[in-house]
XYZ file of C-alpha atoms in Angstrom:
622
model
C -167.155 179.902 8.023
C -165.103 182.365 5.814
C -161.689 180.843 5.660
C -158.567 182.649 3.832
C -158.289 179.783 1.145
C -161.495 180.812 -0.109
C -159.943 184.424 -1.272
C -157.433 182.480 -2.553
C -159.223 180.202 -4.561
C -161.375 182.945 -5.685
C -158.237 184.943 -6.834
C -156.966 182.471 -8.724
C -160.419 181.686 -10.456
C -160.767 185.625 -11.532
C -156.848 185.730 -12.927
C -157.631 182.564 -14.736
C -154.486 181.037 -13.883
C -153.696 178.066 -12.111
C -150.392 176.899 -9.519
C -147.636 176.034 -11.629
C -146.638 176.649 -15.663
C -149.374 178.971 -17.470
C -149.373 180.038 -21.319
C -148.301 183.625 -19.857
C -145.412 182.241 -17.077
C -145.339 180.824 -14.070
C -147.373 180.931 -10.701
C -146.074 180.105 -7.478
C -147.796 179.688 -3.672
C -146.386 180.407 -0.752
C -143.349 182.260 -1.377
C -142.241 178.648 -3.028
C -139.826 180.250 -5.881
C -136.198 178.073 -4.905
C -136.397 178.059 -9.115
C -135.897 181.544 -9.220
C -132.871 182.284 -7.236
C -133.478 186.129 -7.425
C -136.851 186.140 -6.043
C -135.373 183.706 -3.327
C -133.394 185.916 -2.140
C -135.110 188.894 -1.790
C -137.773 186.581 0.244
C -135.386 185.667 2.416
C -134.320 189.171 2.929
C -137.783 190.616 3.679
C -138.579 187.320 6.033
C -142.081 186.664 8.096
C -144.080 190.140 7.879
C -143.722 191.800 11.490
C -146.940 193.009 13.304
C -146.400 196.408 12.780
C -143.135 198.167 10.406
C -143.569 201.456 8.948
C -143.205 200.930 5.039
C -140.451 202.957 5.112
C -138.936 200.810 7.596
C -136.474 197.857 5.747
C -135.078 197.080 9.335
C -138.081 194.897 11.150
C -138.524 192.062 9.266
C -139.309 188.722 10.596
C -137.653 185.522 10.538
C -137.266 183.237 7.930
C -138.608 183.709 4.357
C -141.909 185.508 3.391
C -144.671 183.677 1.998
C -147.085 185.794 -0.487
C -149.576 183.896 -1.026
C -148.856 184.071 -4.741
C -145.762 185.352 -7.010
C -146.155 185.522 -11.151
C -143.620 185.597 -13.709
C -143.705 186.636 -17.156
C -142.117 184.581 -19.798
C -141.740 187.464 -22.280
C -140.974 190.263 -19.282
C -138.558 188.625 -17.074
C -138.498 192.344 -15.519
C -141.656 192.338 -14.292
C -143.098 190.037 -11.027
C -146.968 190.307 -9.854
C -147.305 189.061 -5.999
C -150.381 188.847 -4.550
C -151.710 188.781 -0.837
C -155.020 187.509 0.575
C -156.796 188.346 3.976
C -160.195 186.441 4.119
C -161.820 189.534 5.807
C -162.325 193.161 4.578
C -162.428 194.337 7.670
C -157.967 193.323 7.209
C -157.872 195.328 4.040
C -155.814 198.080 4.876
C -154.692 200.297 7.109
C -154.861 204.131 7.133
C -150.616 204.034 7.387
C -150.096 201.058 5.498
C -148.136 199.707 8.631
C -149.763 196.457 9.652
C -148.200 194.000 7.199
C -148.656 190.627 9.351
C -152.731 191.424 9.535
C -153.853 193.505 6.982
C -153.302 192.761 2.797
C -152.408 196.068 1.941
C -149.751 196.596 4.053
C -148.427 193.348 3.933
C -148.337 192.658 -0.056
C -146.625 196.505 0.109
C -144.223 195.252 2.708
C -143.416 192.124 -0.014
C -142.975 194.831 -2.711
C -140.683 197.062 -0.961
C -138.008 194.431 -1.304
C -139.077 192.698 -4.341
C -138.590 196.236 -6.218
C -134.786 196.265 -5.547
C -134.366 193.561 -8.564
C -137.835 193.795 -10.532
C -140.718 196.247 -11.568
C -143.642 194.949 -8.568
C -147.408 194.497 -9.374
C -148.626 194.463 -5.750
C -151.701 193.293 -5.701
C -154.030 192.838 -2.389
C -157.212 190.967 -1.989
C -159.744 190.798 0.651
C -163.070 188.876 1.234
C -164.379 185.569 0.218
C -167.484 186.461 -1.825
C -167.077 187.575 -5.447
C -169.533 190.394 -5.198
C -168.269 191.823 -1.902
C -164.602 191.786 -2.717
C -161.898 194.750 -1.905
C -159.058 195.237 -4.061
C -156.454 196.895 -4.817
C -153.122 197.107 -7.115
C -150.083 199.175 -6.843
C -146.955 199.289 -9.705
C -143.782 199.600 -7.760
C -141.267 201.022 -10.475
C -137.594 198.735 -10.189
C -135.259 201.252 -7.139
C -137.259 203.623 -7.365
C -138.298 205.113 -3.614
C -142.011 205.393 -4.174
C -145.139 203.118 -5.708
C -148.562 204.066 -7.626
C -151.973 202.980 -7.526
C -153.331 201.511 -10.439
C -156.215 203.143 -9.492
C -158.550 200.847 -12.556
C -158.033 197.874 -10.977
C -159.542 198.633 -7.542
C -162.154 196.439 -6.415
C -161.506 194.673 -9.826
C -159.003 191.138 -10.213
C -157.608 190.977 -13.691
C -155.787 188.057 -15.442
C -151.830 188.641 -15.058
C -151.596 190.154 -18.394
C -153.794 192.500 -18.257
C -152.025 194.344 -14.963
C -149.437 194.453 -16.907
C -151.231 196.087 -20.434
C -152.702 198.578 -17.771
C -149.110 199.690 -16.530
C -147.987 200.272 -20.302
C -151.412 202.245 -21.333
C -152.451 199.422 -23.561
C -156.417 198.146 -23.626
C -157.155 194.981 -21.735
C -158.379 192.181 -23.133
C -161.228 189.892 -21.571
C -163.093 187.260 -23.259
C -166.725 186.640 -23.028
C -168.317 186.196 -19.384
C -171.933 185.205 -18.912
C -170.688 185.177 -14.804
C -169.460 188.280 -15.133
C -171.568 189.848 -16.658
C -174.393 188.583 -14.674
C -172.665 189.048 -11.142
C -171.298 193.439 -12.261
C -175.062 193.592 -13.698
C -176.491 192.203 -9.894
C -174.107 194.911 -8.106
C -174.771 197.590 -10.245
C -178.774 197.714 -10.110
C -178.218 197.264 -6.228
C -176.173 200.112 -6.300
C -178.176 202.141 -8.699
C -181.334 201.164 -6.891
C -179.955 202.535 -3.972
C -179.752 206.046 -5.029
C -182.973 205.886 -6.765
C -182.419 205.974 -10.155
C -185.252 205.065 -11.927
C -185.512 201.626 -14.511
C -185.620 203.894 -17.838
C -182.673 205.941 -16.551
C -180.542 202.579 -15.525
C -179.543 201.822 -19.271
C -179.042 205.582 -20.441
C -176.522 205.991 -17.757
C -174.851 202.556 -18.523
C -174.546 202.745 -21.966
C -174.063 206.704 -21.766
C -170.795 205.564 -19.622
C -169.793 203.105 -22.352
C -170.509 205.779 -24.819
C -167.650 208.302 -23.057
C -164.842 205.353 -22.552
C -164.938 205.184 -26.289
C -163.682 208.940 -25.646
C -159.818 208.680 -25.603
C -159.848 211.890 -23.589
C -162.389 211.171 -20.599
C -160.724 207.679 -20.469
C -156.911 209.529 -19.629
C -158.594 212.187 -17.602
C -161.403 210.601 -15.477
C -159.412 209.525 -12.766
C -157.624 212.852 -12.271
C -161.239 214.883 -12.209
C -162.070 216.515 -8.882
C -165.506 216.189 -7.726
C -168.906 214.139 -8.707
C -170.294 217.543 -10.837
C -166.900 217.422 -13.081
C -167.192 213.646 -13.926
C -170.391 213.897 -14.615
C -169.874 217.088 -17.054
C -167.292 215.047 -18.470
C -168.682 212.398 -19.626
C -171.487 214.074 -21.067
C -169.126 216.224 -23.172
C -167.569 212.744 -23.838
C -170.321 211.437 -24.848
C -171.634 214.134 -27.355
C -167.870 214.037 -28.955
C -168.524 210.399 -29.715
C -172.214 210.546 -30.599
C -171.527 214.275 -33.194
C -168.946 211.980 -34.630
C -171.183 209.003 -35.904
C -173.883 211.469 -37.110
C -176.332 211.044 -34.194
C -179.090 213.936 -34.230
C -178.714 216.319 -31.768
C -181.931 215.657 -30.302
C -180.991 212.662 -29.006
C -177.701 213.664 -27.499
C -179.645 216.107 -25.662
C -181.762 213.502 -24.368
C -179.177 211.470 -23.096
C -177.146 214.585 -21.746
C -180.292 215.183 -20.036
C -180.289 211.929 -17.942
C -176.664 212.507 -16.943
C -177.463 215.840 -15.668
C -180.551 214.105 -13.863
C -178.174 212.152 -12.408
C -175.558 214.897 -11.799
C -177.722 216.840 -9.369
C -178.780 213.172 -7.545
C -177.605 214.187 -3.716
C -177.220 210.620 -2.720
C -174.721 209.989 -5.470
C -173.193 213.047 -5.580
C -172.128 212.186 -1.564
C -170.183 209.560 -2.215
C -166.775 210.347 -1.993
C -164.930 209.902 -5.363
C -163.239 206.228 -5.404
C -164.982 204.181 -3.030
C -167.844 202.123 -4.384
C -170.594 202.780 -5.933
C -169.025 206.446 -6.409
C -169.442 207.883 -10.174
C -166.140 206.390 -10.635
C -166.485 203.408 -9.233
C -168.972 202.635 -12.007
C -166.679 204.156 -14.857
C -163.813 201.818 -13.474
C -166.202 198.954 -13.492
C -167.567 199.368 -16.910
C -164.017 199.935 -18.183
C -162.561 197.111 -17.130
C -165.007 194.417 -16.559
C -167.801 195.037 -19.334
C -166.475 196.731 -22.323
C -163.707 194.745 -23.161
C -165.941 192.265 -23.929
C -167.358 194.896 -26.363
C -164.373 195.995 -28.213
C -163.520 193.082 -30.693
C -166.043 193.459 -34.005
C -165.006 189.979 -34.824
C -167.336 189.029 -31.663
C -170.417 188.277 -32.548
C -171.801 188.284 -28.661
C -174.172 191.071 -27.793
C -172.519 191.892 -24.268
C -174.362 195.188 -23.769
C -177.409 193.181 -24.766
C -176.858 190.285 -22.442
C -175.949 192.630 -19.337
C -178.997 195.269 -19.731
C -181.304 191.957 -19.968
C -179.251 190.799 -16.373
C -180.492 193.998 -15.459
C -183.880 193.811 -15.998
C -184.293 190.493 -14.281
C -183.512 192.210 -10.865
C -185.510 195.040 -11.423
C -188.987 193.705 -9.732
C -190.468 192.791 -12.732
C -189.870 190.275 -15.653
C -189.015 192.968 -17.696
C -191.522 192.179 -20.472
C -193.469 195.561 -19.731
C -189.945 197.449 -21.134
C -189.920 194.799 -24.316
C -187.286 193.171 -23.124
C -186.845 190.151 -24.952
C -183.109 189.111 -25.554
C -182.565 186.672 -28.792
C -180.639 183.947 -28.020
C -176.803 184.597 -28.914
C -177.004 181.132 -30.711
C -180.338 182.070 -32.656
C -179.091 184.927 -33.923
C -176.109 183.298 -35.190
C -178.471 180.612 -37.085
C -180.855 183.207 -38.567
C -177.895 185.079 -40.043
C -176.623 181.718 -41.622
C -180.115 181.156 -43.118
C -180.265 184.554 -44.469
C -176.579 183.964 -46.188
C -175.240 187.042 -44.530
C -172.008 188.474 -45.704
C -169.770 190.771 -46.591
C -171.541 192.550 -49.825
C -174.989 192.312 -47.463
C -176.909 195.192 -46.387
C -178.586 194.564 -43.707
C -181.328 195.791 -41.252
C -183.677 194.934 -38.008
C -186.770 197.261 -37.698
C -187.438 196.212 -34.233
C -183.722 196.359 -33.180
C -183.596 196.369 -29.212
C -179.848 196.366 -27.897
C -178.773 195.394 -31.284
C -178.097 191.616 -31.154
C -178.728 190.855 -34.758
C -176.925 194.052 -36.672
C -173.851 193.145 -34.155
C -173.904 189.188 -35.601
C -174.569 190.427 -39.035
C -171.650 192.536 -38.540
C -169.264 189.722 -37.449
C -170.358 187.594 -40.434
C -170.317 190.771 -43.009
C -166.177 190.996 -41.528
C -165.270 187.501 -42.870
C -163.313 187.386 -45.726
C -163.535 191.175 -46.166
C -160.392 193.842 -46.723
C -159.734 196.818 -44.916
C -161.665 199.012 -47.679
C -164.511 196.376 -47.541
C -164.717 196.699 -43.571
C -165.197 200.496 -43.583
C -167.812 200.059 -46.131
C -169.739 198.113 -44.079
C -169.356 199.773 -41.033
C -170.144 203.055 -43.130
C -173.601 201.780 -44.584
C -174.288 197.861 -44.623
C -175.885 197.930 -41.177
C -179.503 199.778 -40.214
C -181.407 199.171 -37.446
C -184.626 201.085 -36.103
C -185.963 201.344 -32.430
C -188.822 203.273 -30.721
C -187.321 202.517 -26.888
C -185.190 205.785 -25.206
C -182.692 203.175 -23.528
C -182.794 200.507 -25.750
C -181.715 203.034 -28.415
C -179.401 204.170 -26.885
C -177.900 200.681 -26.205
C -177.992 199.836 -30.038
C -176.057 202.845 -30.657
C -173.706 201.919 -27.628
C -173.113 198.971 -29.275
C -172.678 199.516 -32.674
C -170.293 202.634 -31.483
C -167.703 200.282 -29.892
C -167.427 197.978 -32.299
C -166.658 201.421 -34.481
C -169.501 201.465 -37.066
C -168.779 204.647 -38.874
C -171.984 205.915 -39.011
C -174.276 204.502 -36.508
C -176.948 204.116 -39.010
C -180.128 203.498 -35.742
C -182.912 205.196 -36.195
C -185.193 206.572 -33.363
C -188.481 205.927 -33.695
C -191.884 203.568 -35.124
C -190.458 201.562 -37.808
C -193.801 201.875 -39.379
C -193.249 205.762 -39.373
C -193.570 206.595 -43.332
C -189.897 208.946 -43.298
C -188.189 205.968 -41.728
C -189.881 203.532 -44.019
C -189.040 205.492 -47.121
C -185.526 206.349 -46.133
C -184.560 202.826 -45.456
C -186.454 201.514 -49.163
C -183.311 204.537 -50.612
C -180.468 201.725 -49.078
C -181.102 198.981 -50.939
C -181.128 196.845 -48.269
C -181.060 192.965 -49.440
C -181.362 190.820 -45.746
C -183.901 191.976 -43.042
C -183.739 190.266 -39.312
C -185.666 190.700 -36.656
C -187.570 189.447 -33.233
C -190.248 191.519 -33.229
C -192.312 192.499 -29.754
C -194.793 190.081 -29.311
C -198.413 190.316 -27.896
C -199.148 194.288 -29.033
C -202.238 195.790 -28.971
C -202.128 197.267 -32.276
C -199.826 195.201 -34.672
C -199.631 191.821 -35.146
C -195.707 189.628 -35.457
C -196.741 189.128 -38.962
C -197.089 192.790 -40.013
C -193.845 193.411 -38.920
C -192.627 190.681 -41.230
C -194.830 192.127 -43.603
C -193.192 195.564 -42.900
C -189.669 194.180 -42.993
C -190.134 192.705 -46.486
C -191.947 195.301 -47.962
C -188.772 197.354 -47.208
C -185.750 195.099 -48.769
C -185.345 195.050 -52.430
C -186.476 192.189 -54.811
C -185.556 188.792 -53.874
C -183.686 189.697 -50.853
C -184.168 187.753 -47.669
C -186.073 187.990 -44.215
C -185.582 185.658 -41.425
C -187.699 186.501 -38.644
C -188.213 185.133 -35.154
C -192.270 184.904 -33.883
C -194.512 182.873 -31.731
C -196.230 179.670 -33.372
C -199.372 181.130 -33.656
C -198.348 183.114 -36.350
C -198.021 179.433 -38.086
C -201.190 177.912 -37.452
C -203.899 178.681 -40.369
C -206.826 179.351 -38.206
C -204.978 183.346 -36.980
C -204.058 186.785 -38.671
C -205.733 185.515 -41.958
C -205.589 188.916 -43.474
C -201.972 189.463 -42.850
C -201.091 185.746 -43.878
C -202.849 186.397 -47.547
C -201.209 189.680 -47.895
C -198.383 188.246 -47.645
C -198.282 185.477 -49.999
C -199.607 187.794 -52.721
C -196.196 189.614 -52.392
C -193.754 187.395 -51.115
C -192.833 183.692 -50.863
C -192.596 181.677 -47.485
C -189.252 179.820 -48.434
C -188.999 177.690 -45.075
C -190.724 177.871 -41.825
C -188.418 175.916 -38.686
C -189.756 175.250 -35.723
C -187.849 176.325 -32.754
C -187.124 174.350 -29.009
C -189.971 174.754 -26.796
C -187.804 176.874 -24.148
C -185.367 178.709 -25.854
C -186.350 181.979 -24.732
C -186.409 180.234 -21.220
C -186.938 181.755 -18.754
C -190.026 183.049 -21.473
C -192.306 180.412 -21.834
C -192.783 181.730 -25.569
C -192.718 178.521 -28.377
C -191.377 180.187 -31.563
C -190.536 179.493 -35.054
C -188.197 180.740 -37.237
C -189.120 181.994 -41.141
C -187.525 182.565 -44.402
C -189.074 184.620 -46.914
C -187.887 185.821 -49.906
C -189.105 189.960 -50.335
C -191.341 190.721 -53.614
C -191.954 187.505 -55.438
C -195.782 186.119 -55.199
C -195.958 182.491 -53.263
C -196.133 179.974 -55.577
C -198.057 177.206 -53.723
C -197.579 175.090 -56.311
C -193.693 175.092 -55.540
C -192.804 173.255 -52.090
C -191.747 175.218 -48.947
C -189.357 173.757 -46.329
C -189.940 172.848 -43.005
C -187.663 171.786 -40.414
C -188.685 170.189 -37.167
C -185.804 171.368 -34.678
C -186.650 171.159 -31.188
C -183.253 169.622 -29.956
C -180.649 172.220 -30.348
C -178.272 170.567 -27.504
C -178.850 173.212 -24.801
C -179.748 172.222 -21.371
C -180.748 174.044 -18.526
C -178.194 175.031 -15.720
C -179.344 176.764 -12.465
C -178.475 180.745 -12.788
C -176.906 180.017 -16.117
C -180.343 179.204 -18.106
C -179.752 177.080 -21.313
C -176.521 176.603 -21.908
C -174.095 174.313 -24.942
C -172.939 172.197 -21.647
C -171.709 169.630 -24.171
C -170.851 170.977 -27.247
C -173.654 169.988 -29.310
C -174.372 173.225 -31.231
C -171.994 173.363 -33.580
C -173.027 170.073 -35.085
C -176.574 170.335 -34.853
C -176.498 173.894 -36.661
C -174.478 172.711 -39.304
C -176.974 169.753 -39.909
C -179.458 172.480 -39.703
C -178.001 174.523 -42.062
C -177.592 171.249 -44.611
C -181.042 169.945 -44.561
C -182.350 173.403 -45.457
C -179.965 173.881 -48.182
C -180.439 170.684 -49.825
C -184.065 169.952 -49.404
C -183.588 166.763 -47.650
C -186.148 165.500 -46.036
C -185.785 163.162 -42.641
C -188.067 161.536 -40.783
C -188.637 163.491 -37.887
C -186.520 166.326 -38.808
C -187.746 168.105 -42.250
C -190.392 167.911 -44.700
C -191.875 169.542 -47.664
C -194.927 170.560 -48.729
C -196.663 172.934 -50.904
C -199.044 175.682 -49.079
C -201.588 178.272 -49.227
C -201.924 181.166 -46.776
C -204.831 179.295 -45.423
C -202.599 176.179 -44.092
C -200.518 175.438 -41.270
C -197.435 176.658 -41.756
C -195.203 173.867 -39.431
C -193.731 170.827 -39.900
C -195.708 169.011 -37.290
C -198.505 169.056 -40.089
C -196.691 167.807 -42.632
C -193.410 165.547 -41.503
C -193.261 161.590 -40.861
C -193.337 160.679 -37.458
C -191.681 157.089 -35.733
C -194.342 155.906 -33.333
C -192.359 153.605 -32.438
C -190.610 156.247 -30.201
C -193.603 158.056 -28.659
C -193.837 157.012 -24.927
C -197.102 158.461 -22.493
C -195.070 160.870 -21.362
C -194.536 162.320 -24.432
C -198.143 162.648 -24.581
C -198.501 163.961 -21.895
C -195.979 166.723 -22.061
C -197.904 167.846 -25.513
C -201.079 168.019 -23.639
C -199.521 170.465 -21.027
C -197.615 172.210 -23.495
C -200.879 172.906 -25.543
C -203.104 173.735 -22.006
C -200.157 176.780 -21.614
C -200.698 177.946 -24.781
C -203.858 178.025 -24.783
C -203.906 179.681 -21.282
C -200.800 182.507 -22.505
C -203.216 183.483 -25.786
C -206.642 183.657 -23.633
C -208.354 180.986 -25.810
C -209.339 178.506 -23.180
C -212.774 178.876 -21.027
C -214.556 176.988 -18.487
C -216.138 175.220 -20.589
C -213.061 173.125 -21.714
């Protein structure tokens, strides 16, 4: 049974604050301010909310003191009070008069802030419902004497942390860190909503990232709210979004195409009926975006792919696994460890020929921003990153991405990264590291021949990590692809990867390191690392997550085995190889016995019956 301490619980868990002393001020329950004689008073003044009072009305309070169930302070704006009140039901939101203060949240936290404005500038903030995803809310500035309040219309349906009401009053951005929650609960809502209105899977990420795309539009993010009708929003944020795109040298082809999908949408009739501001309206979903996902997006110093990680939340509710759409996402704490074994940094040049969403040109970009000045940064941004990809919406996310984090020039390529103008225009950039994941399990190109691709494009001695399935490790597949590769390049280390860590894919990967345009020597010694245990653990409807703090230790003994050549038994070996060997370390390393229990055994029997039932090679005969 819903009960009202739920909302409250919930509100504080979404403001990320806590009863009592907080980095930002002060939080305090139940009207319980005695500290603070001038918010005492004023309490006291407005007493118990009455059943019904006109907000206009200062005459019919109630006895006694009122009891919000929260008021903030600021430490550095003692001028400024949020309060805060909760009705467990949304059916007690708000009234159509705002007059029912006792039993509804509206009226009641505006009944609070009618008083409270006498002494101090009023955040009135009102929240209804028990369940995060079903939530109404709503936030009103009430200016210090003056007679009337505003909406602050962003935060509807939306609870912010304290400071960030208060950044939204003064017209600054937000600030939100990263969210895998978040993300994955706005994701849930918004392919209900979009599935609602029919809008079809390969128009679901154009429209997202097309919205993300206009916000970066200082103009459509002022005006939005003001706009009149569906048709006007939705003409404004495609002229939005072709000011942003013209401006990092996107070809106008594919503005058009994106344009396009907004003016799809545009003439939708079940989106176009719902009225402007409730939910799931057009700007319900601008609001949404703006406040929830893409501040997550705007520090470059982030090296989290949070366009990435909320189009693959997407995908997971869309019927399907999402593999038919290529949809794949690299592990946040993968890519970070193939850009440390590629030595990324800030006089790199880098690029992914199979880029998806972007993942690995946004980490590259966080690394390439270390130790670099302001000239260095806008060098980068200008031409150290390149990325290529054949998907309409996954394009489009790349470019969504790398837009926000303002790369100058947006340097993504549409189309087949084995398309010859590509190919030769990316050989003129001298580009030194190459990373990529690329699709597995094509008809027509093997994993290795887009690491073969990938390196034939870098310069001399520069460096591709790449991410593929194990098979492309064992000697006994893609012969003619393995030889043509160690006639032109050398396999510096081969690691192999944790058994899930594309969970919920059931994919077991490796990781390589090659170094572009020097013959393999087999008579020099390549590296491989056994690393299976990376510290992640599985947590229901978070996947695998660092639940206790292991990564940062195990990468960085990662890192140091591979740099020094050490080999440890049961971690790392070395061995000199042909193209016709196994490339692993389960081939080559030391193992303790003395460990080995049945079921470990057994577990590599069932491991190697899946594989063998993923790549078709097992019969009845077996």
């Amino acid at each position: 049974m819903a009960i009202e301490q739920y909302t409250e619980s919930l509100t504080l868990r979404e403001m990320k604050c806590t009863i009592g002393e907080n980095p930002f001020g002060s939080v305090f329950p139940q009207g319980d301010v005695e500290s603070v004689d001038k918010i005492e008073n004023l309490l006291k003044k407005a007493g118990g909310k009455p059943k019904d009072c006109a907000l206009a009305d200062f005459f019919s309070g109630g006895n006694g003191k009122a009891k919000p169930e929260y008021i903030i302070t600021f430490n550095d704006d003692t001028s400024t009070i949020i309060v805060v009140e909760c009705k467990k039901s949304v059916k007690n939101h708000a009234t159509e008069n705002r007059n029912r203060p006792k039993d509804y949240a509206v009226d009641g936290v505006l009944y609070y802030a009618k008083y409270l404005k006498e002494e101090y500038n009023v955040v009135a903030v009102a929240i209804s419902g028990t369940k995060k995803d079903e939530i109404k809310a709503n936030a009103y500035y009430w200016m210090k004497g003056q007679p009337a309040f505003s909406e602050i219309s962003k935060a509807r349906d939306i609870i912010l942390e304290p400071q960030n009401y208060i950044n939204l009053i003064n017209g600054k951005k937000i600030h939100k860190s990263y969210s895998l929650d978040e993300i994955r609960t706005t994701a849930i809502i918004m392919h209900e909503a979009l599935r609602e209105i029919k809008v079809t899977e390969a128009h679901k990420p154009i429209f997202i990232a097309g919205i993300l795309i206009a916000l970066h539009d200082d103009d459509f993010c002022k005006s939005y709210q003001s706009l009149s009708s569906h048709k006007i929003i939705m003409q404004n944020i495609q002229s939005a979004i072709e000011n942003v795109l013209a401006e990092s040298d996107i070809k106008n082809n594919r503005i058009s195409y994106i344009k396009q999908v907004f003016k799809t949408l545009q003439d939708n009739t079940k989106f176009a009926a719902i009225p402007l501001g409730h939910r799931k309206s057009i700007t319900w979903y601008v609001e949404q975006l703006e406040m929830k996902i893409k501040p997550m997006m705007d520090y470059a110093d982030s090296t989290l792919d949070a366009l990435g990680v909320f189009y693959h939340e997407f995908i997971k509710y869309s019927g399907g696994d999402g593999s038919g759409l290529g949809i794949v996402l690299t592990p946040q704490h993968l890519t970070e460890f193939m850009c440390d074994l590629a030595g990324v940094n800030k006089n790199s040049r880098v690029v992914d020929i199979c880029c998806g969403s972007a993942s690995f040109l946004v980490t590259a970009m966080s690394r390439m921003f270390e130790n670099a000045n302001p000239e260095e940064v806008d060098r980068i941004r200008q031409d150290g990153l390149y990325g290529v990809e054949f998907d309409d919406g996954l394009y489009t996310l790349a470019i969504a991405n790398m837009i926000i984090r303002k790369d100058g020039k947006s340097n993504i390529y549409k189309g087949d990264c084995f398309d010859k103008t590509i190919t030769e225009e990316l050989k003129k950039k001298h580009i030194n590291i190459g990373l990529i994941n690329p699709p597995y399990a094509q008809k027509d190109k093997e994993e290795l021949e887009f690491t073969e691709h990938l390196l034939n494009i870098l310069t001399p001695g520069g460096i591709g990590v790449v991410v593929v399935p194990m098979s492309c490790a064992i000697g006994t597949k893609f012969k003619t692809t393995r030889e043509r590769l160690f006639k032109r390049h050398t396999l510096k280390a081969v690691f192999s990867m944790p058994n899930d860590i594309f969970y919920p894919v059931g994919t077991s990967v490796c990781v390589m390191v090659w170094e572009a345009h020097t013959p393999h020597d087999s008579t020099q010694e390549t590296f491989f690392g056994y690393y299976k245990d990376d510290g992640f653990v599985k947590r229901k409807q978070l996947g695998r997550i660092d639940a206790r703090g292991k990564w940062a230790d195990i990468k960085k003994q990662w890192l140091k085995l591979y740099r020094n050549r050490d080999i440890v038994e049961g971690l790392s070996a070395r061995k000199c190889v042909t193209w016709k060997d196994e490339w692993l370390c389960e081939a080559y390393m030391e193992t303790d016995y003395s460990t080995l229990t049945a079921a470990d055994f057994q577990q590599r029997i069932n491991n190697y019956l899946a594989y063998l039932v993923r790549t078709g090679d097992i019969n009845e005969n077996m």
